[in-house]
Each structure stands twice: as structure tokens, then as C-alpha cells.
Amino acid sequence: MTTTRQLQDEIMKIKKEKDICILAHAYQNHEILEIADYVGDSYGLSEKAAEAPQQTVLMCGVRFMAETVKILSPEKKVILSHPDADCPMARQFNVDEIKKLKEQYPEYAVVAYINTTTELKTVCDVCVTSASAVKIVHNMKEKDILFIPDCNLGAWVAKQVPEKNLQLLQGGCPIHAGITKKEALAAKEQYPNAQFLVHPECVNGVSEMADYIGSTTGIMDYVKKSTHNEFIIGTENSIVAHLQFEYPDKKFYPLSKKLVCHDMKLTTLADVYHCVKGDAGEEIILPEEVRLAAKKSLDAMLRLG
Ligand code: 13P
Ligand code: SF4
């Protein structure tokens, strides 16, 4: 029987021979993070994508993350680790709906969470990630902003940048937004000594009880700097596992067993092995005019963030 370690060694050997860069979102399983060149949140992954010296990039994450790499680095061969791994939030609005709103409200700038399709990015002015949204919205010259698609992230940003007028649409992450205030109260009651850390994709009733609100990397950095010993983690449960592995003497509790992103979990170590061998995954191909139109909003994100 092949062990995890043997498969990882094989992946490391092939990726070195073929000069492949493996990028992994922090929601991937631990055995994938161990063989990645870089692990991070959406913002960190977009920055690394542009910097990576390798000509081939394997993105272990969801489709919009691989497309972001291709938009920023068209000369690279970009592979998505599993063709079905897609963020359901990315498709909650379409280009025509946003074009219509832009016609109705021409003075509004459109800010899109990076969890959107490439097509949707073509009609947006600036992209943001959870780690960069507050800073970017603050730095924008426009006062009136249409924020798509995540109304929970948008409401969190609006609170911190009160000088801007943010209009929100009813989109959001089905996994994070599915967690109720009642569940958060129950977790806090069960672990009264734990600090409560949440992702801004959670609903306001949950976030308002948090000791810290931030991106996946933000949550991990908060733990690194904290002197506390117990934490309730209000984001995808792989973060609980990674933190528990990194800090075995501290205790980490999932806010809910439901916090599992099945799309992020589609990629297995065996998929990564087949991807580096060249017989799995999907190469990202984007029409050049679509890529260039979408790039403007990502360039603005990197400039303002
Ligand atoms: P991060 O920007 O924190 O990585 O979030 C991405 C995501 O999909 C959260 O659900
Ligand atoms: Fe999309 Fe939510 Fe999964 Fe993040 S956790 S990739 S926002 S479905």
C-alpha cells in the first residue's frame, strides 16, 4: 500500500523535475499544504501567482483562484487541481444583471469580491478579498459603491468605512452564511474560555460576537500572536485541523460541524499526483479579450490593496 508520505515524495520529485509551482488555499487538506510551495488566503495567492518563477502553476483550490492566476500571468500554464471545484458564490450574479445596475446607477463604482467568475470581473471596477476589502474600499476615490456578491462581507466592510455609501446585493457563501447566531451562542456557552474568531462571510449576528474577524490567513496569524489557549474557529473546518496541528498544546473548536466547503475538499493528494504527472486537472484557458477586461479589476485590487 502506498503511504501518504510516499505519494508526497513522488509529487515533490515530479514537481521539481517539471518545475511546477503548487499553490494551495488554506482550506485544502493538510497533506496537500505540506507539498505546496505557498499556502495562503485569496489575496496572498493572487500576489504569489504573479511572482512565481515557475512556468507551470497548479492551483489547489477552486476555479476562480486558478482563473485569477491565469488573468495575472497569461504566459504561464495554469492547472486547476479538480475541474469540478467551483465556489458557488462566484456565479450568484451574471454580467447582464450587473450591466443593468450600472446603467441605472452610473455614479456607483462596482466592487467585486474575488470569489466571482472571470466574466463578472469584466464589468467590475475593483476586486477585493476578505483580507484587503476594508483597505481598498477606504482607498477608493468613489463614495458610492455597489458591492457584489457577498452581502455579509459587504456589511462588515460598510461598518468599518462609514464615510462610504455601500449598496449590497443578496449574495453570500452558503457555508459560512448558514451558521446562525443561536449556534454561535451555543458554542460560546460550551467553551466559555475560548476566543471566538470568524470569517467576515458569516452573518452579522455571528460576527458581532467575535473577538476577531478576518480572512483565513488573518485568523491563523491572530492565533500565532495570541497568548490565549482556546479558540472557537468560525470558518471552514480545515483551519481547525491546521491550527491544531501547528499548535498541539492549544485547543481549537469548530464553530459548527457544517462548516465544510465541499468544493475545496474535492481535491485529494492523488489528484495532485495525477496533476503533476500531467494526466488530471484542467488547464485554464481564457479568451484574451475577456482576460484583459477582467485584469483591470485585479490590477486595481493589487494597486489599492
Ligand atoms: P480568504 O480570502 O479568507 O482566503 O477566503 C476565501 C474563501 O473562499 C472563504 O470562504
Ligand atoms: Fe466559496 Fe464559501 Fe467555499 Fe469559500 S467556503 S470557496 S466562499 S463556498
CSV table of C-alpha atoms and ligand atoms in Angstrom, one decimal:
chain,number,residue,atom,x,y,z
A,1,MET,CA,0.0,0.0,0.0
A,2,THR,CA,1.3,3.5,-0.9
A,3,THR,CA,1.6,5.8,2.2
A,4,THR,CA,0.7,9.5,2.2
A,5,ARG,CA,4.4,10.2,2.7
A,6,GLN,CA,5.4,8.1,-0.4
A,7,LEU,CA,2.9,9.9,-2.5
A,8,GLN,CA,4.1,13.3,-1.2
A,9,ASP,CA,7.7,12.4,-2.0
A,10,GLU,CA,6.7,11.3,-5.5
A,11,ILE,CA,4.8,14.6,-6.0
A,12,MET,CA,7.8,16.6,-4.7
A,13,LYS,CA,10.2,14.8,-7.1
A,14,ILE,CA,8.0,15.3,-10.2
A,15,LYS,CA,7.2,18.9,-9.4
A,16,LYS,CA,11.0,19.6,-9.1
A,17,GLU,CA,11.7,17.8,-12.4
A,18,LYS,CA,8.9,19.6,-14.3
A,19,ASP,CA,9.4,23.0,-12.5
A,20,ILE,CA,5.8,23.2,-11.3
A,21,CYS,CA,4.7,25.7,-8.6
A,22,ILE,CA,2.0,24.3,-6.3
A,23,LEU,CA,-0.3,27.0,-4.7
A,24,ALA,CA,-2.8,25.8,-2.1
A,25,HIS,CA,-5.6,27.7,-0.4
A,26,ALA,CA,-5.6,27.2,3.3
A,27,TYR,CA,-8.9,25.3,3.1
A,28,GLN,CA,-7.1,22.4,1.4
A,29,ASN,CA,-6.3,19.2,3.4
A,30,HIS,CA,-3.2,19.1,5.5
A,31,GLU,CA,-1.3,16.6,3.3
A,32,ILE,CA,-1.7,19.0,0.3
A,33,LEU,CA,-0.5,22.0,2.3
A,34,GLU,CA,2.7,20.0,3.1
A,35,ILE,CA,3.7,19.7,-0.5
A,36,ALA,CA,2.7,23.2,-1.6
A,37,ASP,CA,5.2,26.0,-2.4
A,38,TYR,CA,2.8,28.6,-1.0
A,39,VAL,CA,-0.3,28.3,1.3
A,40,GLY,CA,-2.5,31.4,1.9
A,41,ASP,CA,-5.7,33.2,1.6
A,42,SER,CA,-7.1,34.6,-1.7
A,43,TYR,CA,-5.1,37.8,-1.6
A,44,GLY,CA,-1.8,36.1,-0.8
A,45,LEU,CA,-2.4,33.5,-3.6
A,46,SER,CA,-3.1,36.3,-6.2
A,47,GLU,CA,0.2,38.0,-5.2
A,48,LYS,CA,2.2,34.8,-5.3
A,49,ALA,CA,0.7,33.8,-8.6
A,50,ALA,CA,2.2,36.9,-10.2
A,51,GLU,CA,5.6,36.4,-8.5
A,52,ALA,CA,6.2,32.6,-9.0
A,53,PRO,CA,9.2,32.0,-11.2
A,54,GLN,CA,7.9,28.6,-12.5
A,55,GLN,CA,6.2,28.4,-15.9
A,56,THR,CA,3.5,26.0,-14.6
A,57,VAL,CA,1.3,26.7,-11.7
A,58,LEU,CA,-1.0,24.1,-10.1
A,59,MET,CA,-3.8,25.7,-8.1
A,60,CYS,CA,-5.2,23.5,-5.3
A,61,GLY,CA,-8.4,25.4,-4.6
A,62,VAL,CA,-11.4,26.5,-6.5
A,63,ARG,CA,-11.9,27.7,-10.1
A,64,PHE,CA,-11.9,31.5,-9.5
A,65,MET,CA,-8.5,31.1,-7.8
A,66,ALA,CA,-7.0,29.3,-10.8
A,67,GLU,CA,-8.6,31.8,-13.2
A,68,THR,CA,-7.1,34.7,-11.1
A,69,VAL,CA,-3.6,33.2,-11.7
A,70,LYS,CA,-4.2,32.9,-15.4
A,71,ILE,CA,-5.5,36.5,-15.6
A,72,LEU,CA,-2.4,37.9,-13.9
A,73,SER,CA,0.1,35.5,-15.6
A,74,PRO,CA,-1.1,34.6,-19.1
A,75,GLU,CA,2.3,33.3,-20.1
A,76,LYS,CA,2.0,30.5,-17.5
A,77,LYS,CA,0.3,27.2,-17.8
A,78,VAL,CA,-2.2,27.2,-15.1
A,79,ILE,CA,-3.9,24.0,-13.9
A,80,LEU,CA,-6.9,23.7,-11.6
A,81,SER,CA,-6.5,20.7,-9.3
A,82,HIS,CA,-10.0,19.4,-9.8
A,83,PRO,CA,-12.3,20.5,-12.7
A,84,ASP,CA,-15.4,20.5,-10.6
A,85,ALA,CA,-14.0,22.6,-7.7
A,86,ASP,CA,-16.0,25.8,-8.0
A,87,CYS,CA,-17.2,28.4,-5.5
A,88,PRO,CA,-21.0,28.5,-5.7
A,89,MET,CA,-20.9,32.2,-4.7
A,90,ALA,CA,-18.9,33.1,-7.8
A,91,ARG,CA,-22.0,32.5,-10.0
A,92,GLN,CA,-24.7,34.2,-7.9
A,93,PHE,CA,-24.9,37.2,-10.3
A,94,ASN,CA,-24.4,37.4,-14.0
A,95,VAL,CA,-22.9,40.1,-16.3
A,96,ASP,CA,-26.3,41.3,-17.6
A,97,GLU,CA,-27.6,41.9,-14.1
A,98,ILE,CA,-24.6,44.0,-13.2
A,99,LYS,CA,-24.6,45.9,-16.5
A,100,LYS,CA,-28.2,46.8,-16.0
A,101,LEU,CA,-27.5,48.1,-12.4
A,102,LYS,CA,-24.5,50.1,-13.8
A,103,GLU,CA,-26.8,51.8,-16.3
A,104,GLN,CA,-29.3,52.6,-13.6
A,105,TYR,CA,-26.7,53.9,-11.2
A,106,PRO,CA,-23.8,55.2,-13.3
A,107,GLU,CA,-22.2,57.1,-10.4
A,108,TYR,CA,-21.6,53.8,-8.5
A,109,ALA,CA,-18.3,52.0,-8.6
A,110,VAL,CA,-18.7,48.2,-8.7
A,111,VAL,CA,-16.6,46.4,-6.2
A,112,ALA,CA,-16.5,42.6,-6.6
A,113,TYR,CA,-15.3,40.0,-4.1
A,114,ILE,CA,-12.6,38.0,-5.8
A,115,ASN,CA,-15.0,35.0,-5.4
A,116,THR,CA,-16.6,35.8,-8.8
A,117,THR,CA,-16.3,34.4,-12.3
A,118,THR,CA,-13.8,35.9,-14.8
A,119,GLU,CA,-16.8,37.1,-16.8
A,120,LEU,CA,-18.3,39.0,-13.8
A,121,LYS,CA,-14.9,40.6,-13.2
A,122,THR,CA,-15.0,42.2,-16.6
A,123,VAL,CA,-17.9,44.5,-15.5
A,124,CYS,CA,-16.4,45.4,-12.2
A,125,ASP,CA,-14.1,48.3,-11.3
A,126,VAL,CA,-12.1,46.8,-8.4
A,127,CYS,CA,-11.8,43.3,-6.9
A,128,VAL,CA,-11.3,42.7,-3.2
A,129,THR,CA,-10.6,39.8,-0.9
A,130,SER,CA,-11.6,39.4,2.7
A,131,ALA,CA,-8.1,40.5,3.8
A,132,SER,CA,-8.0,43.6,1.6
A,133,ALA,CA,-11.6,44.8,1.3
A,134,VAL,CA,-11.6,47.4,4.1
A,135,LYS,CA,-8.3,49.0,2.9
A,136,ILE,CA,-9.3,49.0,-0.8
A,137,VAL,CA,-12.8,50.5,-0.2
A,138,HIS,CA,-11.2,53.1,2.1
A,139,ASN,CA,-8.7,54.0,-0.6
A,140,MET,CA,-11.2,54.3,-3.5
A,141,LYS,CA,-12.0,57.8,-4.7
A,142,GLU,CA,-15.7,57.0,-5.3
A,143,LYS,CA,-18.1,57.4,-2.4
A,144,ASP,CA,-21.0,55.3,-3.9
A,145,ILE,CA,-20.2,51.6,-4.2
A,146,LEU,CA,-22.1,48.6,-5.3
A,147,PHE,CA,-20.6,45.7,-3.5
A,148,ILE,CA,-21.1,42.2,-5.0
A,149,PRO,CA,-21.8,39.3,-4.3
A,150,ASP,CA,-21.3,38.8,-0.6
A,151,CYS,CA,-23.7,40.9,1.5
A,152,ASN,CA,-22.2,39.8,4.8
A,153,LEU,CA,-18.6,40.7,3.8
A,154,GLY,CA,-20.1,43.9,2.4
A,155,ALA,CA,-21.9,44.8,5.6
A,156,TRP,CA,-18.7,44.2,7.6
A,157,VAL,CA,-16.8,46.5,5.3
A,158,ALA,CA,-19.5,49.1,5.4
A,159,LYS,CA,-19.3,49.3,9.2
A,160,GLN,CA,-15.6,50.0,9.1
A,161,VAL,CA,-15.7,52.5,6.3
A,162,PRO,CA,-18.7,54.6,7.3
A,163,GLU,CA,-17.8,57.5,5.1
A,164,LYS,CA,-18.7,55.4,2.0
A,165,ASN,CA,-22.2,54.5,0.8
A,166,LEU,CA,-22.2,50.7,0.1
A,167,GLN,CA,-25.2,49.1,-1.6
A,168,LEU,CA,-25.3,45.4,-1.2
A,169,LEU,CA,-26.9,42.6,-3.2
A,170,GLN,CA,-28.3,39.4,-1.5
A,171,GLY,CA,-25.4,37.0,-2.2
A,172,GLY,CA,-23.1,35.2,0.1
A,173,CYS,CA,-21.3,32.0,0.9
A,174,PRO,CA,-23.7,29.2,1.6
A,175,ILE,CA,-21.4,27.5,4.0
A,176,HIS,CA,-20.4,30.5,6.3
A,177,ALA,CA,-23.8,32.3,6.0
A,178,GLY,CA,-25.6,29.1,7.0
A,179,ILE,CA,-24.3,29.4,10.6
A,180,THR,CA,-26.8,31.0,12.9
A,181,LYS,CA,-26.4,33.3,15.9
A,182,LYS,CA,-28.0,30.5,18.0
A,183,GLU,CA,-25.2,28.1,17.0
A,184,ALA,CA,-22.6,30.7,17.8
A,185,LEU,CA,-24.2,31.4,21.2
A,186,ALA,CA,-24.2,27.6,21.9
A,187,ALA,CA,-20.5,27.3,21.0
A,188,LYS,CA,-19.6,30.2,23.2
A,189,GLU,CA,-21.5,28.7,26.1
A,190,GLN,CA,-19.9,25.4,25.6
A,191,TYR,CA,-16.4,26.9,25.5
A,192,PRO,CA,-16.6,30.0,27.8
A,193,ASN,CA,-12.8,30.5,27.9
A,194,ALA,CA,-12.2,30.3,24.2
A,195,GLN,CA,-11.6,33.3,21.9
A,196,PHE,CA,-14.1,33.5,19.1
A,197,LEU,CA,-12.5,34.0,15.6
A,198,VAL,CA,-14.7,34.3,12.5
A,199,HIS,CA,-14.5,34.9,8.8
A,200,PRO,CA,-16.4,38.0,7.5
A,201,GLU,CA,-18.6,35.8,5.3
A,202,CYS,CA,-20.5,34.9,8.4
A,203,VAL,CA,-23.8,36.7,9.1
A,204,ASN,CA,-23.7,39.9,11.2
A,205,GLY,CA,-25.4,38.1,14.2
A,206,VAL,CA,-22.5,35.7,14.4
A,207,SER,CA,-19.6,38.2,13.6
A,208,GLU,CA,-20.8,40.7,16.2
A,209,MET,CA,-20.0,38.2,18.9
A,210,ALA,CA,-16.4,37.7,17.6
A,211,ASP,CA,-13.2,38.6,19.3
A,212,TYR,CA,-11.6,38.8,15.8
A,213,ILE,CA,-13.0,38.9,12.3
A,214,GLY,CA,-10.6,38.3,9.4
A,215,SER,CA,-9.5,36.2,6.4
A,216,THR,CA,-8.3,32.7,6.7
A,217,THR,CA,-4.7,33.9,6.9
A,218,GLY,CA,-5.8,36.6,9.3
A,219,ILE,CA,-7.3,34.0,11.7
A,220,MET,CA,-4.2,31.9,11.6
A,221,ASP,CA,-1.9,35.0,12.2
A,222,TYR,CA,-4.2,36.0,15.1
A,223,VAL,CA,-3.7,32.7,16.8
A,224,LYS,CA,0.1,32.8,16.2
A,225,LYS,CA,0.3,36.2,18.1
A,226,SER,CA,-2.3,35.4,20.8
A,227,THR,CA,-1.4,34.2,24.3
A,228,HIS,CA,-4.8,32.6,24.7
A,229,ASN,CA,-5.1,28.8,24.7
A,230,GLU,CA,-8.5,28.1,23.4
A,231,PHE,CA,-10.3,29.2,20.2
A,232,ILE,CA,-13.6,28.7,18.5
A,233,ILE,CA,-13.0,28.8,14.8
A,234,GLY,CA,-15.7,30.4,12.7
A,235,THR,CA,-14.5,29.4,9.2
A,236,GLU,CA,-14.0,26.2,7.1
A,237,ASN,CA,-13.1,23.4,9.4
A,238,SER,CA,-9.8,22.6,7.8
A,239,ILE,CA,-8.5,25.7,9.5
A,240,VAL,CA,-9.3,24.0,12.9
A,241,ALA,CA,-7.2,21.0,11.8
A,242,HIS,CA,-4.3,23.1,10.6
A,243,LEU,CA,-4.2,25.1,13.7
A,244,GLN,CA,-4.5,22.1,15.9
A,245,PHE,CA,-1.6,20.5,14.1
A,246,GLU,CA,0.6,23.7,14.3
A,247,TYR,CA,-0.2,24.3,18.0
A,248,PRO,CA,-0.8,20.9,19.6
A,249,ASP,CA,-0.8,22.4,23.1
A,250,LYS,CA,-3.7,24.8,22.4
A,251,LYS,CA,-7.3,23.8,21.8
A,252,PHE,CA,-9.4,24.6,18.7
A,253,TYR,CA,-13.1,24.0,18.4
A,254,PRO,CA,-15.1,24.2,15.2
A,255,LEU,CA,-18.0,26.7,15.4
A,256,SER,CA,-20.1,24.1,13.6
A,257,LYS,CA,-19.6,20.7,12.0
A,258,LYS,CA,-21.4,22.2,9.0
A,259,LEU,CA,-18.5,24.5,8.1
A,260,VAL,CA,-17.2,22.3,5.4
A,261,CYS,CA,-16.7,23.6,1.8
A,262,HIS,CA,-17.2,20.5,-0.4
A,263,ASP,CA,-15.7,22.2,-3.4
A,264,MET,CA,-12.5,23.0,-1.6
A,265,LYS,CA,-12.4,19.4,-0.4
A,266,LEU,CA,-12.8,17.8,-3.8
A,267,THR,CA,-9.0,17.8,-4.4
A,268,THR,CA,-7.2,14.8,-3.0
A,269,LEU,CA,-3.5,14.1,-2.7
A,270,ALA,CA,-3.9,11.6,-5.5
A,271,ASP,CA,-5.4,14.3,-7.7
A,272,VAL,CA,-2.3,16.4,-7.1
A,273,TYR,CA,-0.1,13.5,-8.0
A,274,HIS,CA,-2.0,13.0,-11.3
A,275,CYS,CA,-2.0,16.7,-12.0
A,276,VAL,CA,1.8,16.9,-11.7
A,277,LYS,CA,2.2,13.8,-13.9
A,278,GLY,CA,0.0,15.6,-16.4
A,279,ASP,CA,-3.0,13.4,-16.6
A,280,ALA,CA,-5.6,15.2,-14.4
A,281,GLY,CA,-6.8,18.6,-13.5
A,282,GLU,CA,-8.0,21.2,-16.0
A,283,GLU,CA,-5.8,23.7,-17.9
A,284,ILE,CA,-7.3,27.2,-17.6
A,285,ILE,CA,-7.8,28.8,-21.0
A,286,LEU,CA,-9.4,32.3,-21.2
A,287,PRO,CA,-10.3,34.3,-24.3
A,288,GLU,CA,-7.8,37.1,-24.4
A,289,GLU,CA,-10.3,40.0,-24.6
A,290,VAL,CA,-12.2,38.6,-21.5
A,291,ARG,CA,-8.9,38.1,-19.6
A,292,LEU,CA,-7.8,41.7,-20.4
A,293,ALA,CA,-11.1,43.2,-19.3
A,294,ALA,CA,-11.1,41.2,-16.1
A,295,LYS,CA,-7.5,42.0,-15.4
A,296,LYS,CA,-8.3,45.7,-14.9
A,297,SER,CA,-10.2,45.0,-11.7
A,298,LEU,CA,-7.4,42.7,-10.3
A,299,ASP,CA,-4.8,45.3,-11.2
A,300,ALA,CA,-6.8,47.8,-9.3
A,301,MET,CA,-7.0,45.4,-6.3
A,302,LEU,CA,-3.2,44.9,-6.2
A,303,ARG,CA,-2.7,48.7,-6.6
A,304,LEU,CA,-5.1,49.8,-3.9
A,305,GLY,CA,-4.6,46.8,-1.5
B,1,13P,P1,-10.0,34.1,2.1
B,1,13P,O1,-9.8,35.3,1.2
B,1,13P,O2,-10.0,34.4,3.5
B,1,13P,O3,-9.0,33.1,1.7
B,1,13P,O4,-11.4,33.5,1.8
B,1,13P,C1,-11.7,32.7,0.6
B,1,13P,C2,-12.9,32.0,0.8
B,1,13P,O5,-13.4,31.4,-0.1
B,1,13P,C3,-13.5,32.0,2.1
B,1,13P,O6,-14.6,31.2,2.1
B,2,SF4,FE1,-16.9,29.7,-1.8
B,2,SF4,FE2,-17.8,29.6,0.7
B,2,SF4,FE3,-16.3,27.6,-0.3
B,2,SF4,FE4,-15.2,29.9,0.3
B,2,SF4,S1,-16.1,28.5,1.7
B,2,SF4,S2,-14.9,28.7,-1.6
B,2,SF4,S3,-16.9,31.3,-0.3
B,2,SF4,S4,-18.4,28.2,-1.0
